[in-house]
Tab-separated table of N, CA, C and O in Angstrom:
chain	number	residue	atom	x	y	z
B	42	MET	N	-179.418	-51.454	-46.237
B	42	MET	CA	-178.167	-50.821	-45.875
B	42	MET	C	-177.508	-50.249	-47.136
B	42	MET	O	-177.490	-50.896	-48.165
B	43	ASN	N	-176.983	-49.096	-46.997
B	43	ASN	CA	-176.291	-48.452	-48.096
B	43	ASN	C	-174.935	-49.111	-48.319
B	43	ASN	O	-174.318	-49.622	-47.379
B	44	PHE	N	-174.478	-49.125	-49.554
B	44	PHE	CA	-173.161	-49.659	-49.879
B	44	PHE	C	-172.651	-48.965	-51.128
B	44	PHE	O	-173.406	-48.353	-51.878
B	45	ILE	N	-171.344	-49.083	-51.335
B	45	ILE	CA	-170.688	-48.511	-52.505
B	45	ILE	C	-170.589	-49.591	-53.568
B	45	ILE	O	-170.320	-50.753	-53.252
B	46	TYR	N	-170.802	-49.188	-54.811
B	46	TYR	CA	-170.563	-50.112	-55.920
B	46	TYR	C	-169.906	-49.353	-57.063
B	46	TYR	O	-169.948	-48.116	-57.123
B	47	TYR	N	-169.293	-50.114	-57.958
B	47	TYR	CA	-168.556	-49.544	-59.072
B	47	TYR	C	-169.119	-50.094	-60.378
B	47	TYR	O	-169.380	-51.293	-60.489
B	48	LEU	N	-169.263	-49.221	-61.342
B	48	LEU	CA	-169.732	-49.611	-62.663
B	48	LEU	C	-168.539	-50.045	-63.511
B	48	LEU	O	-167.388	-49.794	-63.140
B	49	PRO	N	-168.793	-50.677	-64.654
B	49	PRO	CA	-167.692	-51.122	-65.512
B	49	PRO	C	-166.734	-50.007	-65.935
B	49	PRO	O	-165.553	-50.255	-66.155
B	50	ASP	N	-167.216	-48.777	-65.992
B	50	ASP	CA	-166.335	-47.661	-66.364
B	50	ASP	C	-165.489	-47.161	-65.192
B	50	ASP	O	-164.720	-46.217	-65.333
B	51	GLY	N	-165.664	-47.799	-64.020
B	51	GLY	CA	-164.883	-47.436	-62.839
B	51	GLY	C	-165.533	-46.386	-61.956
B	51	GLY	O	-165.026	-46.077	-60.875
B	52	SER	N	-166.662	-45.823	-62.391
B	52	SER	CA	-167.312	-44.791	-61.581
B	52	SER	C	-167.890	-45.387	-60.303
B	52	SER	O	-168.350	-46.524	-60.273
B	53	ARG	N	-167.833	-44.608	-59.245
B	53	ARG	CA	-168.246	-45.025	-57.902
B	53	ARG	C	-169.646	-44.495	-57.617
B	53	ARG	O	-169.931	-43.320	-57.861
B	54	HIS	N	-170.515	-45.358	-57.088
B	54	HIS	CA	-171.889	-44.993	-56.769
B	54	HIS	C	-172.267	-45.628	-55.435
B	54	HIS	O	-171.575	-46.503	-54.942
B	55	THR	N	-173.386	-45.202	-54.894
B	55	THR	CA	-173.929	-45.861	-53.706
B	55	THR	C	-175.355	-46.298	-54.000
B	55	THR	O	-176.011	-45.771	-54.906
B	56	LEU	N	-175.820	-47.232	-53.215
B	56	LEU	CA	-177.205	-47.691	-53.361
B	56	LEU	C	-178.158	-46.507	-53.234
B	56	LEU	O	-179.064	-46.336	-54.048
B	57	TYR	N	-177.942	-45.670	-52.236
B	57	TYR	CA	-178.848	-44.551	-51.993
B	57	TYR	C	-178.828	-43.515	-53.117
B	57	TYR	O	-179.795	-42.790	-53.294
B	58	GLN	N	-177.739	-43.424	-53.866
B	58	GLN	CA	-177.644	-42.466	-54.972
B	58	GLN	C	-178.225	-43.011	-56.276
B	58	GLN	O	-178.375	-42.257	-57.235
B	59	THR	N	-178.533	-44.277	-56.322
B	59	THR	CA	-178.985	-44.914	-57.557
B	59	THR	C	-180.315	-44.319	-58.009
B	59	THR	O	-181.264	-44.250	-57.228
B	60	ARG	N	-180.347	-43.896	-59.262
B	60	ARG	CA	-181.589	-43.368	-59.830
B	60	ARG	C	-182.533	-44.527	-60.083
B	60	ARG	O	-182.186	-45.491	-60.753
B	61	VAL	N	-183.734	-44.417	-59.543
B	61	VAL	CA	-184.706	-45.502	-59.593
B	61	VAL	C	-185.946	-45.054	-60.352
B	61	VAL	O	-186.502	-43.998	-60.050
B	62	ASN	N	-186.351	-45.862	-61.320
B	62	ASN	CA	-187.559	-45.565	-62.095
B	62	ASN	C	-188.809	-45.837	-61.281
B	62	ASN	O	-188.969	-46.932	-60.721
B	63	LYS	N	-189.656	-44.848	-61.208
B	63	LYS	CA	-190.960	-44.950	-60.537
B	63	LYS	C	-190.856	-45.533	-59.135
B	63	LYS	O	-191.751	-46.237	-58.661
B	64	ASN	N	-189.740	-45.272	-58.481
B	64	ASN	CA	-189.525	-45.668	-57.094
B	64	ASN	C	-189.548	-47.181	-56.897
B	64	ASN	O	-189.874	-47.673	-55.819
B	65	ARG	N	-189.203	-47.936	-57.955
B	65	ARG	CA	-189.196	-49.395	-57.878
B	65	ARG	C	-187.813	-49.909	-58.271
B	65	ARG	O	-187.363	-49.708	-59.394
B	66	LEU	N	-187.169	-50.578	-57.334
B	66	LEU	CA	-185.821	-51.104	-57.551
B	66	LEU	C	-185.803	-52.588	-57.228
B	66	LEU	O	-186.279	-52.999	-56.171
B	67	LEU	N	-185.256	-53.360	-58.141
B	67	LEU	CA	-185.000	-54.776	-57.884
B	67	LEU	C	-183.492	-54.894	-57.702
B	67	LEU	O	-182.727	-54.724	-58.642
B	68	LEU	N	-183.073	-55.150	-56.464
B	68	LEU	CA	-181.661	-55.289	-56.127
B	68	LEU	C	-181.314	-56.769	-56.131
B	68	LEU	O	-181.920	-57.562	-55.422
B	69	VAL	N	-180.333	-57.126	-56.970
B	69	VAL	CA	-179.943	-58.519	-57.134
B	69	VAL	C	-178.457	-58.645	-56.836
B	69	VAL	O	-177.638	-57.941	-57.427
B	70	PHE	N	-178.113	-59.532	-55.917
B	70	PHE	CA	-176.711	-59.862	-55.669
B	70	PHE	C	-176.446	-61.154	-56.425
B	70	PHE	O	-177.230	-62.103	-56.332
B	71	TYR	N	-175.333	-61.190	-57.165
B	71	TYR	CA	-175.104	-62.374	-57.985
B	71	TYR	C	-173.631	-62.735	-58.070
B	71	TYR	O	-172.748	-61.929	-57.804
B	72	ASP	N	-173.414	-63.990	-58.454
B	72	ASP	CA	-172.085	-64.524	-58.725
B	72	ASP	C	-172.244	-65.474	-59.907
B	72	ASP	O	-172.887	-66.518	-59.776
B	73	PRO	N	-171.710	-65.147	-61.076
B	73	PRO	CA	-171.901	-65.997	-62.249
B	73	PRO	C	-171.275	-67.383	-62.115
B	73	PRO	O	-171.602	-68.273	-62.884
B	74	GLU	N	-170.409	-67.579	-61.141
B	74	GLU	CA	-169.797	-68.892	-60.935
B	74	GLU	C	-170.579	-69.754	-59.945
B	74	GLU	O	-170.229	-70.901	-59.719
B	75	CYS	N	-171.641	-69.227	-59.397
B	75	CYS	CA	-172.492	-69.955	-58.452
B	75	CYS	C	-173.637	-70.596	-59.241
B	75	CYS	O	-174.411	-69.882	-59.894
B	76	PRO	N	-173.764	-71.936	-59.214
B	76	PRO	CA	-174.806	-72.596	-60.008
B	76	PRO	C	-176.234	-72.128	-59.699
B	76	PRO	O	-177.004	-71.878	-60.624
B	77	SER	N	-176.581	-71.980	-58.430
B	77	SER	CA	-177.952	-71.555	-58.120
B	77	SER	C	-178.171	-70.093	-58.507
B	77	SER	O	-179.250	-69.715	-58.969
B	78	CYS	N	-177.134	-69.249	-58.355
B	78	CYS	CA	-177.230	-67.850	-58.798
B	78	CYS	C	-177.439	-67.809	-60.307
B	78	CYS	O	-178.254	-67.023	-60.807
B	79	HIS	N	-176.714	-68.638	-61.012
B	79	HIS	CA	-176.820	-68.694	-62.468
B	79	HIS	C	-178.245	-69.078	-62.881
B	79	HIS	O	-178.825	-68.461	-63.781
B	80	ASP	N	-178.824	-70.060	-62.200
B	80	ASP	CA	-180.194	-70.486	-62.515
B	80	ASP	C	-181.188	-69.342	-62.319
B	80	ASP	O	-182.060	-69.114	-63.165
B	81	VAL	N	-181.051	-68.621	-61.206
B	81	VAL	CA	-181.961	-67.502	-60.929
B	81	VAL	C	-181.785	-66.412	-61.977
B	81	VAL	O	-182.771	-65.865	-62.498
B	82	MET	N	-180.547	-66.107	-62.323
B	82	MET	CA	-180.305	-65.080	-63.333
B	82	MET	C	-180.880	-65.488	-64.686
B	82	MET	O	-181.446	-64.654	-65.394
B	83	MET	N	-180.779	-66.755	-65.031
B	83	MET	CA	-181.349	-67.228	-66.294
B	83	MET	C	-182.864	-67.062	-66.296
B	83	MET	O	-183.446	-66.654	-67.309
B	84	GLU	N	-183.500	-67.356	-65.180
B	84	GLU	CA	-184.950	-67.159	-65.077
B	84	GLU	C	-185.295	-65.685	-65.250
B	84	GLU	O	-186.253	-65.340	-65.951
B	85	MET	N	-184.517	-64.818	-64.620
B	85	MET	CA	-184.767	-63.380	-64.734
B	85	MET	C	-184.569	-62.899	-66.170
B	85	MET	O	-185.353	-62.095	-66.668
B	86	LEU	N	-183.541	-63.404	-66.820
B	86	LEU	CA	-183.255	-62.980	-68.197
B	86	LEU	C	-184.353	-63.387	-69.169
B	86	LEU	O	-184.564	-62.729	-70.189
B	87	HIS	N	-185.061	-64.465	-68.849
B	87	HIS	CA	-186.119	-64.955	-69.733
B	87	HIS	C	-187.520	-64.557	-69.271
B	87	HIS	O	-188.508	-64.973	-69.869
B	88	ASP	N	-187.607	-63.747	-68.220
B	88	ASP	CA	-188.894	-63.325	-67.686
B	88	ASP	C	-189.411	-62.131	-68.495
B	88	ASP	O	-188.884	-61.024	-68.407
B	89	LYS	N	-190.431	-62.370	-69.289
B	89	LYS	CA	-190.956	-61.333	-70.187
B	89	LYS	C	-191.597	-60.176	-69.419
B	89	LYS	O	-191.475	-59.019	-69.821
B	90	LEU	N	-192.276	-60.478	-68.314
B	90	LEU	CA	-192.898	-59.415	-67.527
B	90	LEU	C	-191.835	-58.501	-66.920
B	90	LEU	O	-191.976	-57.274	-66.940
B	91	LEU	N	-190.769	-59.080	-66.410
B	91	LEU	CA	-189.666	-58.282	-65.873
B	91	LEU	C	-189.106	-57.369	-66.959
B	91	LEU	O	-188.925	-56.165	-66.743
B	92	GLN	N	-188.852	-57.921	-68.127
B	92	GLN	CA	-188.304	-57.126	-69.224
B	92	GLN	C	-189.268	-56.023	-69.648
B	92	GLN	O	-188.848	-54.899	-69.917
B	93	GLN	N	-190.553	-56.322	-69.660
B	93	GLN	CA	-191.552	-55.316	-70.027
B	93	GLN	C	-191.539	-54.149	-69.034
B	93	GLN	O	-191.625	-52.984	-69.439
B	94	GLU	N	-191.438	-54.466	-67.756
B	94	GLU	CA	-191.424	-53.418	-66.728
B	94	GLU	C	-190.174	-52.547	-66.838
B	94	GLU	O	-190.240	-51.331	-66.688
B	95	VAL	N	-189.038	-53.175	-67.109
B	95	VAL	CA	-187.795	-52.417	-67.292
B	95	VAL	C	-187.902	-51.550	-68.547
B	95	VAL	O	-187.591	-50.358	-68.512
B	96	ASP	N	-188.343	-52.145	-69.638
B	96	ASP	CA	-188.464	-51.413	-70.907
B	96	ASP	C	-189.427	-50.230	-70.799
B	96	ASP	O	-189.205	-49.186	-71.408
B	97	ALA	N	-190.490	-50.404	-70.017
B	97	ALA	CA	-191.490	-49.343	-69.851
B	97	ALA	C	-191.033	-48.258	-68.876
B	97	ALA	O	-191.721	-47.249	-68.711
B	98	GLY	N	-189.892	-48.463	-68.233
B	98	GLY	CA	-189.400	-47.479	-67.269
B	98	GLY	C	-190.085	-47.551	-65.926
B	98	GLY	O	-190.055	-46.599	-65.144
B	99	ASN	N	-190.720	-48.691	-65.639
B	99	ASN	CA	-191.424	-48.872	-64.375
B	99	ASN	C	-190.569	-49.523	-63.298
B	99	ASN	O	-190.990	-49.604	-62.149
B	100	LEU	N	-189.388	-50.003	-63.659
B	100	LEU	CA	-188.563	-50.759	-62.723
B	100	LEU	C	-187.092	-50.596	-63.093
B	100	LEU	O	-186.734	-50.632	-64.272
B	101	THR	N	-186.263	-50.416	-62.075
B	101	THR	CA	-184.814	-50.390	-62.244
B	101	THR	C	-184.249	-51.670	-61.652
B	101	THR	O	-184.612	-52.050	-60.533
B	102	VAL	N	-183.381	-52.342	-62.397
B	102	VAL	CA	-182.699	-53.525	-61.890
B	102	VAL	C	-181.243	-53.144	-61.629
B	102	VAL	O	-180.557	-52.644	-62.516
B	103	LEU	N	-180.809	-53.389	-60.396
B	103	LEU	CA	-179.425	-53.155	-59.993
B	103	LEU	C	-178.832	-54.506	-59.631
B	103	LEU	O	-179.216	-55.112	-58.640
B	104	ALA	N	-177.931	-55.009	-60.474
B	104	ALA	CA	-177.298	-56.311	-60.271
B	104	ALA	C	-175.875	-56.078	-59.775
B	104	ALA	O	-175.063	-55.462	-60.465
B	105	ILE	N	-175.588	-56.576	-58.581
B	105	ILE	CA	-174.290	-56.347	-57.946
B	105	ILE	C	-173.540	-57.658	-57.790
B	105	ILE	O	-174.026	-58.602	-57.146
B	106	TYR	N	-172.350	-57.698	-58.380
B	106	TYR	CA	-171.441	-58.840	-58.233
B	106	TYR	C	-170.740	-58.679	-56.890
B	106	TYR	O	-170.094	-57.659	-56.638
B	107	THR	N	-170.861	-59.681	-56.027
B	107	THR	CA	-170.375	-59.557	-54.651
B	107	THR	C	-169.101	-60.344	-54.365
B	107	THR	O	-168.654	-60.372	-53.225
B	108	GLU	N	-168.544	-60.958	-55.383
B	108	GLU	CA	-167.318	-61.727	-55.173
B	108	GLU	C	-166.113	-60.889	-55.596
B	108	GLU	O	-166.258	-59.793	-56.106
B	109	GLY	N	-164.914	-61.417	-55.414
B	109	GLY	CA	-163.716	-60.623	-55.601
B	109	GLY	C	-162.975	-60.791	-56.913
B	109	GLY	O	-161.974	-60.125	-57.137
B	110	ASN	N	-163.445	-61.667	-57.794
B	110	ASN	CA	-162.722	-61.917	-59.031
B	110	ASN	C	-163.210	-60.948	-60.114
B	110	ASN	O	-164.167	-61.219	-60.829
B	111	LEU	N	-162.535	-59.822	-60.227
B	111	LEU	CA	-162.977	-58.794	-61.175
B	111	LEU	C	-162.892	-59.248	-62.620
B	111	LEU	O	-163.658	-58.782	-63.469
B	112	ASP	N	-161.980	-60.176	-62.927
B	112	ASP	CA	-161.897	-60.699	-64.296
B	112	ASP	C	-163.172	-61.454	-64.662
B	112	ASP	O	-163.694	-61.304	-65.765
B	113	VAL	N	-163.681	-62.263	-63.748
B	113	VAL	CA	-164.937	-62.989	-63.979
B	113	VAL	C	-166.069	-61.986	-64.181
B	113	VAL	O	-166.872	-62.117	-65.097
B	114	TRP	N	-166.123	-61.001	-63.316
B	114	TRP	CA	-167.178	-59.983	-63.423
B	114	TRP	C	-167.125	-59.289	-64.780
B	114	TRP	O	-168.127	-59.192	-65.479
B	115	LYS	N	-165.945	-58.820	-65.163
B	115	LYS	CA	-165.807	-58.077	-66.414
B	115	LYS	C	-166.152	-58.926	-67.641
B	115	LYS	O	-166.743	-58.427	-68.596
B	116	THR	N	-165.808	-60.211	-67.612
B	116	THR	CA	-166.076	-61.058	-68.778
B	116	THR	C	-167.531	-61.509	-68.856
B	116	THR	O	-167.967	-61.978	-69.903
B	117	THR	N	-168.295	-61.365	-67.783
B	117	THR	CA	-169.695	-61.817	-67.797
B	117	THR	C	-170.707	-60.668	-67.831
B	117	THR	O	-171.904	-60.918	-67.937
B	118	ILE	N	-170.246	-59.438	-67.759
B	118	ILE	CA	-171.160	-58.284	-67.783
B	118	ILE	C	-172.031	-58.297	-69.037
B	118	ILE	O	-173.222	-58.006	-68.977
B	119	SER	N	-171.449	-58.658	-70.151
B	119	SER	CA	-172.180	-58.617	-71.422
B	119	SER	C	-173.340	-59.616	-71.470
B	119	SER	O	-174.201	-59.518	-72.338
B	120	GLU	N	-173.380	-60.561	-70.545
B	120	GLU	CA	-174.473	-61.540	-70.507
B	120	GLU	C	-175.750	-60.960	-69.903
B	120	GLU	O	-176.812	-61.559	-70.008
B	121	LEU	N	-175.630	-59.806	-69.258
B	121	LEU	CA	-176.786	-59.192	-68.608
B	121	LEU	C	-177.357	-58.095	-69.499
B	121	LEU	O	-176.628	-57.476	-70.282
B	122	PRO	N	-178.655	-57.828	-69.377
B	122	PRO	CA	-179.288	-56.816	-70.228
B	122	PRO	C	-178.643	-55.443	-70.067
B	122	PRO	O	-178.289	-55.033	-68.952
B	123	LYS	N	-178.527	-54.742	-71.163
B	123	LYS	CA	-177.931	-53.403	-71.150
B	123	LYS	C	-178.777	-52.409	-70.356
B	123	LYS	O	-178.273	-51.390	-69.898
B	124	GLU	N	-180.056	-52.703	-70.182
B	124	GLU	CA	-180.944	-51.812	-69.434
B	124	GLU	C	-180.732	-51.916	-67.924
B	124	GLU	O	-181.210	-51.074	-67.180
B	125	TRP	N	-180.079	-52.961	-67.471
B	125	TRP	CA	-179.806	-53.133	-66.051
B	125	TRP	C	-178.579	-52.319	-65.668
B	125	TRP	O	-177.682	-52.095	-66.478
B	126	ILE	N	-178.524	-51.911	-64.418
B	126	ILE	CA	-177.304	-51.324	-63.864
B	126	ILE	C	-176.517	-52.494	-63.288
B	126	ILE	O	-177.017	-53.217	-62.426
B	127	VAL	N	-175.309	-52.685	-63.785
B	127	VAL	CA	-174.488	-53.823	-63.360
B	127	VAL	C	-173.220	-53.283	-62.719
B	127	VAL	O	-172.479	-52.520	-63.340
B	128	GLY	N	-172.988	-53.682	-61.473
B	128	GLY	CA	-171.822	-53.189	-60.762
B	128	GLY	C	-171.194	-54.256	-59.894
B	128	GLY	O	-171.696	-55.371	-59.777
B	129	THR	N	-170.100	-53.883	-59.276
B	129	THR	CA	-169.427	-54.740	-58.302
B	129	THR	C	-169.211	-53.941	-57.029
B	129	THR	O	-168.910	-52.736	-57.089
B	130	ASP	N	-169.373	-54.599	-55.909
B	130	ASP	CA	-169.166	-53.921	-54.630
B	130	ASP	C	-167.746	-54.114	-54.102
B	130	ASP	O	-167.415	-53.610	-53.039
B	131	ARG	N	-166.937	-54.850	-54.865
B	131	ARG	CA	-165.552	-55.158	-54.464
B	131	ARG	C	-165.516	-55.787	-53.082
B	131	ARG	O	-164.653	-55.503	-52.265
B	132	GLU	N	-166.517	-56.617	-52.821
B	132	GLU	CA	-166.675	-57.423	-51.604
B	132	GLU	C	-167.010	-56.626	-50.344
B	132	GLU	O	-166.940	-57.148	-49.244
B	133	GLU	N	-167.432	-55.382	-50.489
B	133	GLU	CA	-167.784	-54.569	-49.324
B	133	GLU	C	-168.949	-55.173	-48.545
B	133	GLU	O	-168.937	-55.195	-47.314
B	134	ILE	N	-169.946	-55.679	-49.257
B	134	ILE	CA	-171.133	-56.208	-48.583
B	134	ILE	C	-170.771	-57.393	-47.691
B	134	ILE	O	-171.217	-57.473	-46.543
B	135	LYS	N	-169.938	-58.293	-48.212
B	135	LYS	CA	-169.514	-59.453	-47.406
B	135	LYS	C	-168.623	-59.017	-46.251
B	135	LYS	O	-168.809	-59.469	-45.125
B	136	GLN	N	-167.655	-58.169	-46.523
B	136	GLN	CA	-166.709	-57.757	-45.486
B	136	GLN	C	-167.380	-56.992	-44.351
B	136	GLN	O	-166.998	-57.156	-43.194
B	137	ARG	N	-168.383	-56.203	-44.673
B	137	ARG	CA	-169.077	-55.426	-43.648
B	137	ARG	C	-170.352	-56.117	-43.145
B	137	ARG	O	-171.053	-55.566	-42.306
B	138	CYS	N	-170.629	-57.326	-43.686
B	138	CYS	CA	-171.818	-58.108	-43.290
B	138	CYS	C	-173.096	-57.262	-43.385
B	138	CYS	O	-173.935	-57.255	-42.484
B	139	LEU	N	-173.251	-56.574	-44.511
B	139	LEU	CA	-174.397	-55.685	-44.692
B	139	LEU	C	-175.673	-56.445	-45.052
B	139	LEU	O	-176.769	-56.023	-44.695
B	140	TYR	N	-175.533	-57.519	-45.807
B	140	TYR	CA	-176.676	-58.334	-46.223
B	140	TYR	C	-176.294	-59.797	-46.049
B	140	TYR	O	-175.122	-60.163	-46.151
B	141	ASP	N	-177.282	-60.645	-45.836
B	141	ASP	CA	-177.052	-62.083	-45.756
B	141	ASP	C	-177.053	-62.629	-47.184
B	141	ASP	O	-178.077	-62.631	-47.853
B	142	LEU	N	-175.903	-63.050	-47.652
B	142	LEU	CA	-175.756	-63.516	-49.028
B	142	LEU	C	-175.785	-65.031	-49.154
B	142	LEU	O	-175.502	-65.566	-50.223
B	143	THR	N	-176.153	-65.721	-48.118
B	143	THR	CA	-176.178	-67.182	-48.184
B	143	THR	C	-177.469	-67.697	-48.735
B	143	THR	O	-178.458	-67.054	-48.819
C-alpha cells in the first residue's frame, strides 16, 4: 500500500515515488523505543552483506518511523546509516491501517 512519508528536511514523499536501486527495496518500519525493534535494527546495522548491497547500489533501504514522537525520531536519525532513506509517516500507516505493525 502506498503511503506518505517525510524526510528530516521536511520534504514529502510517497512509497511509490521512492527511487529504488536495481528494483530492490527493503522497507523497514521501526520505533527506536521498542526493544524488539531496536534488536532487529542492531542486527541490520551490523549485517555486512546488507551494507555491501547498499554500498554497491543493489538495494535501497527505506526506514520509516511509525510512531508520533517526532522528537524521538529526530534525535535517533543519526544512529541509522546515511545511505538509508529515513523518514516518518506521522502515524499515517497506523491511522489508516495500511500495514500490520504488530
